[in-house]
Structure formats: C-alpha cells, structure tokens
mmCIF file of C-alpha atoms and ligand atoms in Angstrom:
data_model
loop_
_atom_site.group_PDB
_atom_site.id
_atom_site.type_symbol
_atom_site.label_atom_id
_atom_site.label_comp_id
_atom_site.label_asym_id
_atom_site.label_seq_id
_atom_site.Cartn_x
_atom_site.Cartn_y
_atom_site.Cartn_z
ATOM 1 C CA MET A 1027 76.172 -2.385 6.751
ATOM 2 C CA ILE A 1028 77.117 0.852 8.524
ATOM 3 C CA GLU A 1029 78.800 3.670 6.354
ATOM 4 C CA PHE A 1030 80.921 7.037 7.708
ATOM 5 C CA ARG A 1031 81.864 9.713 5.184
ATOM 6 C CA GLY A 1032 84.359 12.461 5.986
ATOM 7 C CA VAL A 1033 82.852 12.147 9.246
ATOM 8 C CA THR A 1034 84.771 14.821 12.442
ATOM 9 C CA LYS A 1035 83.716 15.486 15.374
ATOM 10 C CA ARG A 1036 84.673 18.379 16.998
ATOM 11 C CA PHE A 1037 83.873 19.245 20.373
ATOM 12 C CA PRO A 1038 82.640 22.537 21.880
ATOM 13 C CA ASP A 1039 85.788 23.122 23.562
ATOM 14 C CA GLY A 1040 87.737 22.109 19.836
ATOM 15 C CA THR A 1041 88.926 18.547 21.131
ATOM 16 C CA VAL A 1042 88.985 17.332 17.563
ATOM 17 C CA ALA A 1043 87.748 13.454 18.769
ATOM 18 C CA VAL A 1044 87.052 12.297 15.337
ATOM 19 C CA ASP A 1045 89.086 13.579 12.381
ATOM 20 C CA ASN A 1046 87.232 13.097 8.740
ATOM 21 C CA LEU A 1047 86.454 8.749 9.251
ATOM 22 C CA ASP A 1048 85.671 7.068 6.108
ATOM 23 C CA LEU A 1049 84.903 3.695 6.503
ATOM 24 C CA VAL A 1050 82.631 1.126 5.868
ATOM 25 C CA VAL A 1051 81.602 -1.591 8.333
ATOM 26 C CA GLU A 1052 80.189 -4.875 7.135
ATOM 27 C CA ALA A 1053 77.205 -6.368 7.918
ATOM 28 C CA GLY A 1054 77.515 -9.449 9.298
ATOM 29 C CA GLY A 1055 80.465 -9.731 11.258
ATOM 30 C CA ILE A 1056 82.210 -8.166 14.359
ATOM 31 C CA THR A 1057 84.550 -4.811 13.397
ATOM 32 C CA VAL A 1058 86.637 -3.750 15.910
ATOM 33 C CA PHE A 1059 87.670 -0.059 16.990
ATOM 34 C CA VAL A 1060 90.850 -0.456 18.705
ATOM 35 C CA GLY A 1061 93.582 2.426 19.508
ATOM 36 C CA PRO A 1062 95.037 4.186 23.030
ATOM 37 C CA SER A 1063 92.982 5.810 25.183
ATOM 38 C CA GLY A 1064 91.098 9.310 23.857
ATOM 39 C CA CYS A 1065 92.068 8.229 20.309
ATOM 40 C CA GLY A 1066 87.920 8.609 19.358
ATOM 41 C CA LYS A 1067 86.543 5.177 19.786
ATOM 42 C CA THR A 1068 83.629 5.600 22.282
ATOM 43 C CA THR A 1069 82.965 9.108 20.272
ATOM 44 C CA SER A 1070 82.759 6.555 16.605
ATOM 45 C CA LEU A 1071 80.356 4.342 18.351
ATOM 46 C CA ARG A 1072 78.256 7.016 19.847
ATOM 47 C CA MET A 1073 77.976 8.654 16.684
ATOM 48 C CA ILE A 1074 76.158 5.873 14.899
ATOM 49 C CA ASN A 1075 73.434 5.764 17.120
ATOM 50 C CA ARG A 1076 72.929 9.131 17.566
ATOM 51 C CA MET A 1077 73.962 9.654 21.235
ATOM 52 C CA ILE A 1078 76.545 12.186 19.427
ATOM 53 C CA GLU A 1079 76.112 13.690 16.525
ATOM 54 C CA PRO A 1080 79.119 14.344 14.024
ATOM 55 C CA THR A 1081 80.127 17.834 13.531
ATOM 56 C CA GLU A 1082 80.769 17.461 9.794
ATOM 57 C CA GLY A 1083 80.406 14.238 7.668
ATOM 58 C CA LYS A 1084 77.747 11.259 7.171
ATOM 59 C CA ILE A 1085 76.832 8.282 8.960
ATOM 60 C CA THR A 1086 74.663 5.408 7.097
ATOM 61 C CA VAL A 1087 72.959 2.877 8.586
ATOM 62 C CA ASP A 1088 71.641 0.428 5.532
ATOM 63 C CA GLY A 1089 71.953 3.450 3.514
ATOM 64 C CA ARG A 1090 69.640 5.434 5.738
ATOM 65 C CA ASP A 1091 71.263 8.810 7.093
ATOM 66 C CA VAL A 1092 71.123 8.427 10.863
ATOM 67 C CA ALA A 1093 71.002 12.489 11.268
ATOM 68 C CA ALA A 1094 67.657 12.062 9.341
ATOM 69 C CA THR A 1095 66.518 8.896 11.374
ATOM 70 C CA ASP A 1096 64.522 9.111 14.736
ATOM 71 C CA ALA A 1097 66.691 8.730 17.301
ATOM 72 C CA ALA A 1098 64.939 6.214 19.061
ATOM 73 C CA GLU A 1099 63.691 4.295 16.192
ATOM 74 C CA LEU A 1100 67.182 4.154 15.441
ATOM 75 C CA ARG A 1101 68.149 2.826 18.444
ATOM 76 C CA ARG A 1102 65.610 0.166 18.425
ATOM 77 C CA GLY A 1103 67.336 -1.691 15.985
ATOM 78 C CA ILE A 1104 70.915 -0.763 17.217
ATOM 79 C CA GLY A 1105 71.806 -2.565 20.949
ATOM 80 C CA TYR A 1106 74.029 -0.653 22.807
ATOM 81 C CA VAL A 1107 76.442 -2.279 25.689
ATOM 82 C CA ILE A 1108 78.818 -0.459 27.551
ATOM 83 C CA GLN A 1109 81.938 -1.527 30.430
ATOM 84 C CA GLN A 1110 79.483 -1.266 33.223
ATOM 85 C CA ALA A 1111 76.459 -3.292 32.482
ATOM 86 C CA GLY A 1112 74.208 -0.244 34.019
ATOM 87 C CA LEU A 1113 71.301 -2.951 35.343
ATOM 88 C CA PHE A 1114 68.511 -1.705 37.254
ATOM 89 C CA PRO A 1115 69.711 -2.293 40.782
ATOM 90 C CA HIS A 1116 66.102 -3.247 42.431
ATOM 91 C CA ARG A 1117 64.853 -5.399 39.320
ATOM 92 C CA THR A 1118 66.284 -9.717 39.288
ATOM 93 C CA ILE A 1119 68.107 -10.489 35.485
ATOM 94 C CA LEU A 1120 64.824 -11.743 34.386
ATOM 95 C CA ASP A 1121 63.170 -8.206 34.555
ATOM 96 C CA ASN A 1122 66.186 -6.344 33.669
ATOM 97 C CA ILE A 1123 66.697 -8.246 30.555
ATOM 98 C CA ALA A 1124 62.893 -8.150 29.738
ATOM 99 C CA THR A 1125 62.733 -4.064 29.812
ATOM 100 C CA VAL A 1126 63.238 -3.289 26.504
ATOM 101 C CA PRO A 1127 60.723 -6.058 25.216
ATOM 102 C CA LEU A 1128 58.233 -4.626 27.942
ATOM 103 C CA LEU A 1129 58.686 -1.043 26.780
ATOM 104 C CA LEU A 1130 58.080 -1.902 22.812
ATOM 105 C CA GLY A 1131 54.829 -2.858 24.401
ATOM 106 C CA TRP A 1132 54.787 -7.088 24.580
ATOM 107 C CA SER A 1133 52.962 -8.819 26.510
ATOM 108 C CA LYS A 1134 54.691 -9.808 30.060
ATOM 109 C CA ALA A 1135 54.542 -13.303 29.239
ATOM 110 C CA LYS A 1136 55.908 -12.641 26.076
ATOM 111 C CA ALA A 1137 58.700 -10.465 27.801
ATOM 112 C CA ARG A 1138 59.677 -13.098 30.384
ATOM 113 C CA SER A 1139 59.935 -15.968 28.330
ATOM 114 C CA ARG A 1140 61.918 -13.815 25.441
ATOM 115 C CA ALA A 1141 64.330 -13.184 28.497
ATOM 116 C CA ALA A 1142 64.478 -16.348 29.627
ATOM 117 C CA GLU A 1143 65.613 -17.740 25.720
ATOM 118 C CA LEU A 1144 68.348 -15.037 25.725
ATOM 119 C CA MET A 1145 69.553 -15.827 29.486
ATOM 120 C CA GLU A 1146 70.515 -18.820 28.105
ATOM 121 C CA ILE A 1147 71.710 -17.499 24.527
ATOM 122 C CA VAL A 1148 74.048 -15.947 26.484
ATOM 123 C CA GLY A 1149 75.220 -18.719 29.133
ATOM 124 C CA LEU A 1150 73.174 -17.508 32.020
ATOM 125 C CA ALA A 1151 72.184 -20.092 34.207
ATOM 126 C CA ARG A 1152 68.373 -20.733 35.299
ATOM 127 C CA GLU A 1153 68.786 -20.146 38.900
ATOM 128 C CA MET A 1154 70.377 -16.661 37.819
ATOM 129 C CA ALA A 1155 66.499 -14.669 36.844
ATOM 130 C CA GLY A 1156 65.574 -14.001 39.897
ATOM 131 C CA ARG A 1157 68.621 -12.778 41.420
ATOM 132 C CA TYR A 1158 69.087 -9.210 41.602
ATOM 133 C CA PRO A 1159 72.458 -7.676 39.728
ATOM 134 C CA ALA A 1160 74.715 -7.301 43.157
ATOM 135 C CA GLN A 1161 74.545 -11.012 43.262
ATOM 136 C CA LEU A 1162 76.264 -11.664 40.369
ATOM 137 C CA SER A 1163 79.672 -11.642 39.552
ATOM 138 C CA GLY A 1164 81.239 -8.960 36.982
ATOM 139 C CA GLY A 1165 81.242 -11.015 34.109
ATOM 140 C CA GLN A 1166 77.849 -12.296 34.749
ATOM 141 C CA GLN A 1167 76.622 -9.063 34.681
ATOM 142 C CA GLN A 1168 78.046 -8.139 31.283
ATOM 143 C CA ARG A 1169 76.088 -11.176 29.974
ATOM 144 C CA VAL A 1170 73.088 -9.699 31.617
ATOM 145 C CA GLY A 1171 74.303 -6.304 29.504
ATOM 146 C CA VAL A 1172 74.350 -8.484 25.935
ATOM 147 C CA ALA A 1173 71.458 -10.230 26.673
ATOM 148 C CA ARG A 1174 69.371 -7.416 27.572
ATOM 149 C CA ALA A 1175 71.191 -5.385 24.440
ATOM 150 C CA LEU A 1176 69.839 -8.299 22.450
ATOM 151 C CA ALA A 1177 65.911 -7.827 23.723
ATOM 152 C CA ALA A 1178 64.609 -6.579 21.165
ATOM 153 C CA ASP A 1179 66.334 -8.399 18.675
ATOM 154 C CA PRO A 1180 68.449 -6.060 16.711
ATOM 155 C CA PRO A 1181 70.320 -6.407 13.475
ATOM 156 C CA ILE A 1182 73.432 -4.499 15.022
ATOM 157 C CA LEU A 1183 74.995 -4.466 18.211
ATOM 158 C CA LEU A 1184 77.599 -1.246 19.264
ATOM 159 C CA MET A 1185 79.962 -2.612 22.157
ATOM 160 C CA ASP A 1186 82.418 -0.190 24.007
ATOM 161 C CA GLU A 1187 84.961 -2.046 25.867
ATOM 162 C CA PRO A 1188 82.235 -4.766 27.150
ATOM 163 C CA PHE A 1189 84.656 -6.919 29.400
ATOM 164 C CA SER A 1190 87.616 -4.328 30.444
ATOM 165 C CA ALA A 1191 86.374 -4.327 33.676
ATOM 166 C CA VAL A 1192 86.683 -8.126 34.139
ATOM 167 C CA ASP A 1193 89.177 -10.340 34.945
ATOM 168 C CA PRO A 1194 91.461 -11.859 32.443
ATOM 169 C CA ILE A 1195 90.265 -15.671 32.438
ATOM 170 C CA VAL A 1196 86.528 -14.301 32.594
ATOM 171 C CA ARG A 1197 87.225 -12.180 29.687
ATOM 172 C CA GLU A 1198 88.263 -14.448 27.782
ATOM 173 C CA SER A 1199 85.502 -17.033 27.994
ATOM 174 C CA LEU A 1200 83.007 -13.633 27.049
ATOM 175 C CA GLN A 1201 85.117 -12.953 23.880
ATOM 176 C CA ASP A 1202 84.410 -16.744 23.227
ATOM 177 C CA GLU A 1203 80.875 -16.403 23.787
ATOM 178 C CA LEU A 1204 80.691 -13.291 21.789
ATOM 179 C CA LEU A 1205 82.592 -15.328 18.883
ATOM 180 C CA ARG A 1206 79.743 -17.855 19.340
ATOM 181 C CA LEU A 1207 76.567 -15.727 19.735
ATOM 182 C CA GLN A 1208 77.712 -14.110 16.432
ATOM 183 C CA SER A 1209 78.310 -16.950 14.482
ATOM 184 C CA GLU A 1210 74.948 -18.077 15.869
ATOM 185 C CA LEU A 1211 72.568 -14.492 15.197
ATOM 186 C CA GLY A 1212 74.870 -13.111 12.417
ATOM 187 C CA LYS A 1213 74.491 -9.907 14.291
ATOM 188 C CA THR A 1214 76.296 -6.776 12.864
ATOM 189 C CA ILE A 1215 78.345 -6.086 15.823
ATOM 190 C CA VAL A 1216 80.962 -2.602 16.402
ATOM 191 C CA PHE A 1217 83.226 -3.443 19.081
ATOM 192 C CA VAL A 1218 85.142 -1.073 20.662
ATOM 193 C CA THR A 1219 88.440 -2.083 22.920
ATOM 194 C CA HIS A 1220 91.851 -0.506 23.674
ATOM 195 C CA ASP A 1221 93.198 -3.991 23.853
ATOM 196 C CA ILE A 1222 95.267 -5.256 20.329
ATOM 197 C CA ASP A 1223 94.958 -8.475 21.368
ATOM 198 C CA GLU A 1224 91.113 -8.468 22.226
ATOM 199 C CA ALA A 1225 90.765 -6.968 18.668
ATOM 200 C CA ILE A 1226 92.798 -9.411 16.959
ATOM 201 C CA LYS A 1227 90.925 -12.379 18.745
ATOM 202 C CA LEU A 1228 87.560 -10.722 18.057
ATOM 203 C CA GLY A 1229 87.850 -9.024 14.949
ATOM 204 C CA ASP A 1230 86.878 -9.973 11.035
ATOM 205 C CA LYS A 1231 87.732 -6.263 10.478
ATOM 206 C CA VAL A 1232 89.713 -4.285 13.173
ATOM 207 C CA ALA A 1233 90.211 -0.217 12.429
ATOM 208 C CA VAL A 1234 93.580 0.949 14.048
ATOM 209 C CA LEU A 1235 92.455 4.917 15.642
ATOM 210 C CA ARG A 1236 95.098 6.871 16.706
ATOM 211 C CA VAL A 1237 94.573 10.240 19.236
ATOM 212 C CA GLY A 1238 93.293 12.511 17.317
ATOM 213 C CA GLY A 1239 90.737 10.380 16.480
ATOM 214 C CA VAL A 1240 92.750 9.629 12.863
ATOM 215 C CA LEU A 1241 92.074 6.186 11.422
ATOM 216 C CA ALA A 1242 95.719 4.953 10.846
ATOM 217 C CA GLN A 1243 94.971 1.380 9.166
ATOM 218 C CA TYR A 1244 91.514 -0.591 8.513
ATOM 219 C CA ASP A 1245 92.664 -4.372 8.001
ATOM 220 C CA GLN A 1246 92.082 -7.515 8.531
ATOM 221 C CA PRO A 1247 93.684 -8.625 11.521
ATOM 222 C CA GLY A 1248 96.315 -10.677 9.307
ATOM 223 C CA GLN A 1249 96.797 -8.212 7.498
ATOM 224 C CA LEU A 1250 97.301 -5.617 10.306
ATOM 225 C CA LEU A 1251 100.217 -8.327 11.773
ATOM 226 C CA ALA A 1252 101.679 -9.088 8.347
ATOM 227 C CA ARG A 1253 101.482 -5.313 6.850
ATOM 228 C CA PRO A 1254 101.326 -2.733 9.223
ATOM 229 C CA VAL A 1255 101.133 0.418 7.327
ATOM 230 C CA ASP A 1256 103.352 2.829 9.156
ATOM 231 C CA ASP A 1257 105.041 2.673 12.652
ATOM 232 C CA PHE A 1258 102.036 3.363 14.792
ATOM 233 C CA VAL A 1259 100.423 0.772 14.057
ATOM 234 C CA ASP A 1260 103.373 -1.291 13.726
ATOM 235 C CA ASN A 1261 104.159 -0.623 17.415
ATOM 236 C CA PHE A 1262 100.638 -0.703 18.687
ATOM 237 C CA VAL A 1263 100.094 -3.885 16.972
ATOM 238 C CA GLY A 1264 103.396 -5.489 17.702
ATOM 239 C CA ARG A 1265 103.978 -4.535 21.372
ATOM 240 C CA ASP A 1266 105.373 -7.134 23.511
ATOM 241 C CA ARG A 1267 103.898 -9.251 21.309
ATOM 242 C CA GLY A 1268 106.687 -12.115 20.268
ATOM 243 C CA TYR A 1269 107.568 -13.126 23.789
ATOM 244 C CA ARG A 1270 104.130 -14.478 24.637
ATOM 245 C CA GLY A 1271 104.072 -18.179 25.549
ATOM 246 C CA LEU A 1272 107.437 -18.548 23.584
ATOM 247 C CA GLY A 1273 110.518 -20.666 24.192
ATOM 248 C CA PHE A 1274 113.854 -18.614 24.055
ATOM 249 C CA LEU A 1275 117.440 -19.536 25.009
ATOM 250 C CA SER A 1276 120.503 -17.021 25.028
ATOM 251 C CA SER A 1277 124.090 -18.085 25.807
ATOM 252 C CA ASP A 1278 124.059 -21.815 25.500
ATOM 253 C CA ALA A 1279 122.651 -24.373 23.261
ATOM 254 C CA VAL A 1280 119.340 -25.756 25.077
ATOM 255 C CA PRO A 1281 117.639 -29.198 23.456
ATOM 256 C CA ILE A 1282 114.361 -27.792 21.969
ATOM 257 C CA GLY A 1283 111.564 -29.131 24.475
ATOM 258 C CA GLU A 1284 113.116 -27.587 27.361
ATOM 259 C CA LEU A 1285 113.108 -24.134 26.316
ATOM 260 C CA PRO A 1286 112.137 -21.979 29.301
ATOM 261 C CA THR A 1287 109.007 -20.189 28.640
ATOM 262 C CA VAL A 1288 109.305 -16.125 28.351
ATOM 263 C CA ALA A 1289 106.388 -14.719 30.495
ATOM 264 C CA LEU A 1290 104.105 -12.059 29.433
ATOM 265 C CA GLY A 1291 105.575 -8.951 28.339
ATOM 266 C CA GLU A 1292 109.015 -10.196 30.248
ATOM 267 C CA PRO A 1293 111.431 -7.616 28.607
ATOM 268 C CA VAL A 1294 114.559 -9.238 26.604
ATOM 269 C CA PRO A 1295 117.639 -7.663 27.737
ATOM 270 C CA ASP A 1296 118.990 -5.450 24.485
ATOM 271 C CA ASP A 1297 122.641 -6.745 24.726
ATOM 272 C CA ASP A 1298 121.576 -10.112 23.874
ATOM 273 C CA ALA A 1299 120.642 -12.053 20.338
ATOM 274 C CA TRP A 1300 117.672 -14.285 20.704
ATOM 275 C CA VAL A 1301 116.034 -17.234 19.500
ATOM 276 C CA LEU A 1302 112.700 -17.617 19.674
ATOM 277 C CA VAL A 1303 110.822 -20.855 19.118
ATOM 278 C CA VAL A 1304 107.163 -20.356 16.997
ATOM 279 C CA ASP A 1305 104.190 -22.178 16.119
ATOM 280 C CA SER A 1306 103.577 -20.530 13.144
ATOM 281 C CA GLU A 1307 99.980 -21.220 12.579
ATOM 282 C CA GLN A 1308 99.352 -19.407 16.426
ATOM 283 C CA HIS A 1309 101.381 -16.339 16.197
ATOM 284 C CA PRO A 1310 100.826 -14.748 12.761
ATOM 285 C CA GLN A 1311 103.258 -12.642 10.553
ATOM 286 C CA GLY A 1312 103.717 -9.173 13.145
ATOM 287 C CA TRP A 1313 103.674 -11.175 15.758
ATOM 288 C CA LEU A 1314 107.094 -12.491 14.551
ATOM 289 C CA ASN A 1315 108.431 -8.671 13.097
ATOM 290 C CA GLY A 1316 107.988 -7.618 16.708
ATOM 291 C CA ALA A 1317 110.240 -9.969 18.112
ATOM 292 C CA GLU A 1318 112.402 -9.458 15.388
ATOM 293 C CA ARG A 1319 112.424 -5.504 16.144
ATOM 294 C CA ASN A 1320 113.392 -6.037 19.355
ATOM 295 C CA GLY A 1321 116.760 -8.222 18.848
ATOM 296 C CA ALA A 1322 115.301 -11.849 18.049
ATOM 297 C CA ALA A 1323 115.566 -14.397 15.618
ATOM 298 C CA VAL A 1324 112.411 -15.781 15.047
ATOM 299 C CA VAL A 1325 112.680 -20.088 13.952
ATOM 300 C CA GLU A 1326 109.070 -21.149 13.236
ATOM 301 C CA ALA A 1327 108.115 -24.691 14.596
ATOM 302 C CA ASP A 1328 107.630 -26.148 11.190
ATOM 303 C CA HIS A 1329 110.971 -26.003 10.806
ATOM 304 C CA LEU A 1330 112.296 -27.534 13.838
ATOM 305 C CA VAL A 1331 114.133 -31.073 13.695
ATOM 306 C CA PRO A 1332 112.859 -32.984 16.913
ATOM 307 C CA GLY A 1333 115.156 -33.355 19.331
ATOM 308 C CA GLY A 1334 117.772 -30.850 17.770
ATOM 309 C CA SER A 1335 119.119 -27.452 19.351
ATOM 310 C CA LEU A 1336 119.293 -23.611 18.918
ATOM 311 C CA TYR A 1337 122.270 -21.327 19.415
ATOM 312 C CA ASP A 1338 122.838 -18.407 20.992
ATOM 313 C CA ILE A 1339 123.134 -15.952 17.398
ATOM 314 C CA GLY A 1340 125.611 -13.539 18.308
ATOM 315 C CA SER A 1341 125.602 -10.537 16.998
ATOM 316 C CA GLY A 1342 125.330 -9.630 13.188
ATOM 317 C CA SER A 1343 122.031 -9.533 11.236
ATOM 318 C CA LEU A 1344 119.001 -11.527 12.215
ATOM 319 C CA ARG A 1345 118.099 -12.272 9.025
ATOM 320 C CA SER A 1346 121.043 -14.099 7.426
ATOM 321 C CA ALA A 1347 121.855 -15.880 10.874
ATOM 322 C CA LEU A 1348 118.099 -17.391 10.703
ATOM 323 C CA ASP A 1349 118.644 -17.837 7.022
ATOM 324 C CA ALA A 1350 121.161 -19.963 8.213
ATOM 325 C CA ALA A 1351 119.585 -21.770 10.714
ATOM 326 C CA LEU A 1352 117.190 -22.410 8.852
ATOM 327 C CA SER A 1353 119.235 -24.175 5.441
ATOM 328 C CA SER A 1354 122.157 -25.831 8.436
ATOM 329 C CA PRO A 1355 122.235 -29.582 7.983
ATOM 330 C CA SER A 1356 120.655 -30.201 12.118
ATOM 331 C CA GLY A 1357 117.836 -27.931 10.801
ATOM 332 C CA VAL A 1358 118.108 -25.222 13.487
ATOM 333 C CA GLY A 1359 121.946 -24.663 14.930
ATOM 334 C CA VAL A 1360 123.616 -20.905 14.148
HETATM 335 P P1 LIG B 2254 87.987 6.878 23.644
HETATM 336 O O1 LIG B 2254 86.780 6.055 23.778
HETATM 337 O O2 LIG B 2254 88.808 6.055 22.323
HETATM 338 O O3 LIG B 2254 89.155 6.673 24.713
HETATM 339 P P2 LIG B 2254 86.887 9.315 23.126
HETATM 340 O O4 LIG B 2254 85.479 9.232 22.313
HETATM 341 O O5 LIG B 2254 86.111 8.931 24.850
HETATM 342 O O6 LIG B 2254 88.189 8.469 23.538
HETATM 343 O O7 LIG B 2254 87.558 10.804 23.117
HETATM 344 C C1 LIG B 2254 88.292 11.105 22.545
HETATM 345 C C2 LIG B 2254 88.461 12.526 22.662
HETATM 346 O O8 LIG B 2254 87.489 13.562 22.591
HETATM 347 C C3 LIG B 2254 89.501 12.322 23.848
HETATM 348 O O9 LIG B 2254 90.514 13.856 23.973
HETATM 349 C C4 LIG B 2254 88.238 12.920 24.920
HETATM 350 O O10 LIG B 2254 89.087 13.491 26.049
HETATM 351 C C5 LIG B 2254 87.603 14.160 24.334
HETATM 352 N N1 LIG B 2254 86.247 14.316 24.442
HETATM 353 C C6 LIG B 2254 85.287 13.078 24.327
HETATM 354 N N2 LIG B 2254 83.958 13.343 25.006
HETATM 355 C C7 LIG B 2254 84.258 14.920 24.761
HETATM 356 C C8 LIG B 2254 83.511 15.907 25.737
HETATM 357 N N3 LIG B 2254 81.587 16.123 25.951
HETATM 358 N N4 LIG B 2254 84.257 17.362 25.527
HETATM 359 C C9 LIG B 2254 84.952 17.302 25.213
HETATM 360 N N5 LIG B 2254 85.922 16.462 24.946
HETATM 361 C C10 LIG B 2254 85.377 15.187 24.927
HETATM 362 MG MG1 LIG B 2255 85.749 4.566 25.377
#
C-alpha cells in the first residue's frame, strides 16, 4: 500500500507540480494517474521512489516513510518503466534484462535464467534473447523494459506512459498483457497516462489530476464515468466518448442493423439531433452522458427490438424523447 498524505511539490522556480495530494494506492491492483500534460503525474510517480523529494507532506510504502528509507533499498522494491525503454544499446536483450539481478550479486547463470523466464512472462519470443535493442520494434522494446523492471521481483511497479510511444494496435496488446501480468503476478502497479481510455481500461482505481497538481477525483472507472464530481472530470472522461463505434442516424428512419458507424471522435453537427445505439454492457453510463451532452439521445441496445427503426428525434428534451422512445409500442420510434 502506498499513501500520499498532504504531499506538495513546489519546484525552485515556484511551479507547484503537485498540490496537497492525499491518496491511498491499494496493494495488488492497477492504480492509474491520468490527466492533461503538466498536471503532475510524473512528479507524483517519482516521489514514490524518491527520484523527486516532496516539499511538504509524507509518502509511505507499506507504512514506511520513504523519506526515511535509503533510496537504493527503496528502489529495489520498486520497478520503474518509462516511455522510452532506455535499454543499453550494446547489450543483448537477455543481458539487458539480467542487469539488475547481476547488480544484486546473482550468479551469471542464475541471472540469465531469470532473464529468460521474464522474457516468457512478458511475451517475448526466445529468439529475441541474443538481439540488440535496435533490432526490436518499439512494442518489443517496451516489453523488455517491463521485464527488466520485474527482474528483481519488486512488489511495486511504477509505469510512466510506458505505451504512449507505440502504435495503437500494439498498445492494445501491451495493455492486455499488462492486465494478464498483473493478475498473474499480483504486483501493485501505479500507471501514469494522459490517455483516459487507457486509464479506464487498466485502472482498478483512477486518479484524475488537473493542471496545478490537484486531485480532481479518485475512483473506480465506472464511478468516474457514472458520477464525475465536476465539469472538469466530466469533460475529461466523457470527451469524444459517446461516438465510438456507435450507430447513429439523422433525419430518416433507418432500420437497425443498417446504421452507419461514426468514426472515433468524429464530430456530430450541433444543429441536428441524434440517436445513438449502444451496447449497454460495453458503454458505461458516463459515455452515454457524454453523448447526451453533445446533443444525442441514447438508446441502450437491450431495449432495441430487432428489425425496428430509429428516427430523428428533432428538437425538444432529449430525455423525454428517449423516455417516449423506450415506452413506444414499436420499441424505439420517436
Ligand atoms: P505530467 O507528467 O503530468 O505531464 P509533470 O509532473 O512532469 O507533469 O510536471 C508537472 C508540472 O511541473 C509542469 O508544469 C512541469 O512543467 C513542472 N515541472 C516538472 N519538473 C520540473 C522541474 N524540474 N522544475 C520546474 N518545473 C518542473
Ligand atoms: Mg509526465
């Protein structure tokens, strides 16, 4: 368990990067720090392993005050992964991963067999072992970075935008692997990202920070989506969200099943009214709120009658239109 108590970081130039942060990271899950660039995510993370010292307040790891713990000792229990894996270019993949065990005084044979085991854990093929970092893709390099951070089997893993530089498809598979890894190894992971989708996908709990280093909300993803505490969180969490992969239609009735799909983030014209068809399992309430805020009525897929139609709902209250839609005999016509 990691606790922040009244933690503030003011840099010498006066910048307040983190402002009076109170937060408990529960052991054994993924806690995500998310927020716009410059909101203090990296600073918060680096205070956990004493790469940055707080100006005020206290951080404890399993009840121990980190300020009173030897930094080298502290870091042995805390793996750290950053955006650019930072691998040693002239060492093979296996040797990169074996570096920490060797530093800890393991025998060469033991360190190498541990490294081979870690390659398997993070999903790197055996034949990568003898390659050099430049011969690997960005996604593979990140896997090596994760393996290296896990080498000494630390109970805590800090990850600072580890997947932000890889392309979206690879990023998704790295995210899936991380979820699998966490459930298998039971590490306490603190994961920093500016990407709310990544935060929602990975986080058991998500801390939303705003610029100035103020914690806006700390909650389970479903709660952030369903009950954002203020407009900042609502906008940050809900932005562009209602339209992802959803069907929509405008002026004419369109049979369900022939609904076009809106591309990610594609704007919906202000002067039109829209009905979105959503799968309620996949699109939690907050996404729907985001869609409604942007002028859409939302019909959950559960309520749809196969073969029915949806209509432009025109002007008027979206909520009442939706209610009418759901209570109409045809299922969803308005
Ligand atoms: P994030 O990781 O969320 O993008 P950071 O924690 O890196 O944000 O930075 C938070 C704020 O602190 C930013 O305004 C940044 O410019 C400032 N900052 C970070 N490091 C320093 C530093 N060494 N000196 C002065 N300001 C800094
Ligand atoms: Mg950062």
